[in-house]
Each structure stands twice: as C-alpha cells, then as structure tokens.
Amino acid sequence: MPPTIKLALTYDDVLITPKRSTFTSRKEANTKTRLTKKLSLGIPIVSANMDMVTGETMAVTLARLGGIGIIHRFMTIEENANVIKRVKRAQNLIISDPYTIEPTATVMEVKIRTAELGVGGLLVANKDRKLLGVISSRDLLFATSDAQTVAEIMTPYDKLVVAKKGVTFVEAKRILAEKKIEKLPIVNNEGVIEGLVTMADIKNLGQYPLANVNSDGKLIVGGSVGVHGDYIERAQELVKAGVDVLVVDIAHGHSDLMVKAIEKLRGVCPGVELIVGNIATADAARELCEIGVDGLKVGVGPGATCITRLVTGCGVPQLTAVMNSAEIAKKYNVPVIADGGIQKSGDIVKAIGVGADSVMIGALFAGTAESPGRIVTRGDKKFKVYRGSASFDVSEKRKNLGLEKKDLSEVVPEGVESVVPFKGSVTDIIGQLVGGLRSGMSYTNSHTVDELKQNCEFIQITNAGQRESGPHDIGSL
Ligand code: XMP
C-alpha cells in the first residue's frame, strides 16, 4: 500500500472570510493573550531567541510594548545571566539592590561603570553598603580631573534627601516631585541601603502604559536553553537572575532528548514556567502536554532562515502545524506560540485564527535598531546580519565560545546566514503589526483574542487568489 498523503497548508494558502462586524473602531479590539499557563501578554508578539534578534534592547522594547523577548543562548552562561539581570533592572518601582560604588573610586572608574551599566549615576557606599552619598552625571560635570575620587565630588549623605525603609512607592514618588530630585535612596535605621526610587522609572511608567511587568514593576523576560551540555546550569543561573520563563528550544522537540530535559529541568528549577518546542504535530503536542508543560512552540521549518525541510525532507506547512497542535493543546489548557514564517500582520491573524495564542518573530525584527549586531553599509544602503540558529556561522560562534564540543566538520547546517535591510525602530514595525491584527479582529468581529480563535472561517485559495491578494498590475516606484 502506498502511504496516504495528506494536504497541509500555510498562511498564504488561505484567507479568512469577513464577518458582519459591530466594530466602530479597531481600537475596540483587545489584544491581551496568554504566553504560558501563568503569564499573559498585552500583545501576542514574542521575539525569537536568535542571536541576531533578541538581546537586552529588543527584550526591553518588546516588554515595554506589551510583548516579550526571549533572550538567545549563544553566549556564555555568565553573560546570559547578566543580560537577563539588565532587562530586569531596566524598569522598576523600587530598585531593591541599587548599584553602588566606593568613595575611593576615581572619576574615570565612575564613567566606565555607569557606561557599562547604562545608568546615569550611582549610590556611594562603603563595603557594608552604608550610604555615604550619591554621584550623578551632574556631579561629574564639576570634576576637574579623571583622577579625582568619588568622595571629593559626590553629593554627601548630609545633603541628600533619603527615605526610610518601608516607604511606599506612592510616597516616594511624592517626595521626588516635592524635592525636585532624580534619585531617592532608601535606607534602614543604620543607614544601610535598602532600595532606590528614580525619576527615570517614574517617567517610564507614564511612557509605557502597556508594559508587560510583574508585581514589582519589573519587565517580563524569557531565556532559552537547549537539551545538551550546559543547559541545566544555564537554566539555574537564568532563574537566579530573575528570568520569568524558560524556552527549551531544539529543532525536533518531539524526542526522547526533550522529554528527559523537561524532567530534569522540572527537578532543578521547580516553579519556573517552561515553554517547549519546536513541534509540528498533534502527537507531539499531546505527549508534551501530558508531561505537563506551560507553553508549546510550534514550527518545524517555516522560518525565513530555515532549511530544515530542504535538508531533512521533514516539516509541516505552518498553518496546518499550528492548527493540529493547538487543537490538542487547548484540551490541556496549554497556550501555543506559532513560531516562524510570519511575514505580515495578516499571518498573525491567521495563526491566532487556527488556535495560536501568540506568534514568535525573527526575520521581521532582524535588522532593526533594537536587534543585536552591527549595521553594515554597502553603497548608500544599510543592512544587518540575520542568520539561522542552526546555521554554520552560529555553530562556529558556539564552538569559539566553548559551548559546542562537536567538530565543525560534522555540522550539517539547517539554517542559512544572510543580511536584511536596516529597518529603523522595531516599535514602528510592532505598531503596524498590531494595527493589522486589530483590523483583522474587526473584520471577523472578534473583540478578544479568544473570540478571534473561534470566529475565523477559512477558505483555501489558488495561486490566482494569492496573486490577487497582493499589489498587482501597477508600476513600481
Ligand atoms: P522567522 O520566519 O520569523 O522565524 O525568521 C524565526 C524562527 O525560525 C526558527 N529558526 C530556525 N529554523 N533552522 C531552522 O530550521 C535554523 O537555523 C533556524 N534558526 C531559527 C526559530 O524557530 C525561530 O524562532
């Protein structure tokens, strides 16, 4: 008997039929959704854990806009944990462990440390963290030499406004406004530093009302681990650094390796939210949900840099993969991320329409000002590198960092390296994507993401229909 061959579709193969709508504005669409069993998102957008997509700046920007960034793992564990810590410090209500510097440090050391940490000033303290003063960028302006010590130019303790331990955020905010100061250190009865409230954090609260934060006002961020080598230690360090969710991410997530990794991770990091992947079938979704995961990442081969399907002959067109996985995941109340192949906002509407809760994006966010990596200029055009996590370049980077034991001659890449045009800020791209999603919700009369999941009636289209869907029969500029 020859094998039965089923039809599988992807985003461009289908359209959603418009429905009678009660919307008067697309602003009526509520884009709130679930990332995992416990974590929610203000917008259903996750940036990919790829080395040219998500580092600190991307993760901070995404979380401020209501999404989440998953920090890539192609760096040392120490660096990885530091990136998570920096995202966690980017925004606060009360900073519980403010950076400090000793009074004997030089002006030059202050300049280096503030630049490294990305802060405007530091609390000055002795070894027991007793507060001695504050050194701010304003104090630095009056330094006459880089060799001067902090003690010589800081604003000393007796000239500072400080608050006592136990002060509420609202009260601290009032003091900052009343005294017209930028930093309010919090100390205990012995004068030891207990926290800090800054005007910069208060400004952020107003500027990013949709920010995806936890109860202490810190931005939500994800980390990623594999299933080999240092993954247990990496997971533990990321959890210590404050990561909110771990993505256990390998090319073929429906495997013994993944099952064992989940069991081990559950043992050493109990309580952390675990998203696992990548998968592309109902069977995989069932097995991983049965083990008890908090989110599933679906997509084998749809990504812009992926060549898995070419190299292995395996994969599932993304719409079918998401639909089949999500149907099972729903029974277990496990949210699904549709990962890879999102090229336009309509694809997000379709992914959610077949059951996804959010989408993960790589290529669209690569080449933005917030993605890691340098801008390369060719002629009058600017580009940034974008490469698959299973590309030769990334294997080489892993090898150089000591993260990969395999000989490079054994590498069979399932991803490619490329460049993408420099696109400016990711904020503008997200604005367009979310605007398109909201419009799609209005076309289907879906006021919430859950309604969108239920309301979509799909039709399969032909090549002629696809051609008709894009701009056609007009000149190009
Ligand atoms: P987009 O299309 O948004 O997809 O760029 C991002 C997703 O692509 C996956 N990815 C890979 N898949 N080989 C693959 O087969 C690779 O080298 C590779 N690198 C990334 C990943 O799921 C990512 O989120």
Short mmCIF file of C-alpha atoms and ligand atoms in Angstrom, two decimals, residues 48-50 278 297 301-308 339-342 360-363 386 388-391 414-415, ligand 1:
data_model
loop_
_atom_site.label_atom_id
_atom_site.label_comp_id
_atom_site.label_asym_id
_atom_site.label_seq_id
_atom_site.Cartn_x
_atom_site.Cartn_y
_atom_site.Cartn_z
CA ALA A 48 12.72 34.94 18.64
CA ASN A 49 15.57 33.58 20.77
CA MET A 50 18.06 34.09 17.95
CA ASN A 278 9.67 23.02 18.42
CA LYS A 297 6.31 26.41 20.49
CA GLY A 301 10.90 24.68 9.04
CA PRO A 302 8.72 27.78 8.35
CA GLY A 303 11.32 30.37 9.40
CA ALA A 304 12.94 32.79 6.98
CA THR A 305 16.43 31.33 7.51
CA CYS A 306 15.33 27.70 7.89
CA ILE A 307 16.43 24.98 5.52
CA THR A 308 15.34 22.07 7.72
CA ASP A 339 6.93 30.24 15.63
CA GLY A 340 8.38 31.24 12.28
CA GLY A 341 7.18 32.32 8.88
CA ILE A 342 5.30 35.45 9.98
CA MET A 360 7.22 34.33 17.57
CA ILE A 361 9.02 36.60 15.13
CA GLY A 362 12.60 36.56 13.86
CA ALA A 363 13.13 37.96 10.36
CA TYR A 386 20.32 37.70 10.15
CA GLY A 388 19.52 30.76 11.47
CA SER A 389 20.36 29.34 14.90
CA ALA A 390 21.32 26.09 13.14
CA SER A 391 23.48 27.89 10.56
CA GLU A 414 19.73 23.55 8.92
CA GLY A 415 19.83 27.32 8.66
P1 XMP B 1 11.19 33.93 11.13
O1 XMP B 1 10.48 33.46 9.86
O2 XMP B 1 10.36 34.89 11.90
O3 XMP B 1 11.34 32.62 12.02
O4 XMP B 1 12.55 34.42 10.85
C1 XMP B 1 12.01 32.61 13.25
C2 XMP B 1 12.12 31.19 13.74
O5 XMP B 1 12.93 30.40 12.85
C3 XMP B 1 13.40 29.27 13.58
N1 XMP B 1 14.84 29.10 13.31
C4 XMP B 1 15.37 28.11 12.57
N2 XMP B 1 14.81 27.05 11.96
N3 XMP B 1 16.93 26.41 11.14
C5 XMP B 1 15.60 26.20 11.24
O6 XMP B 1 15.10 25.23 10.66
C6 XMP B 1 17.56 27.45 11.74
O7 XMP B 1 18.78 27.64 11.62
C7 XMP B 1 16.74 28.34 12.50
N4 XMP B 1 17.02 29.44 13.21
C8 XMP B 1 15.83 29.88 13.69
C9 XMP B 1 13.15 29.51 15.04
O8 XMP B 1 12.07 28.70 15.41
C10 XMP B 1 12.82 30.99 15.05
O9 XMP B 1 12.04 31.39 16.14
#
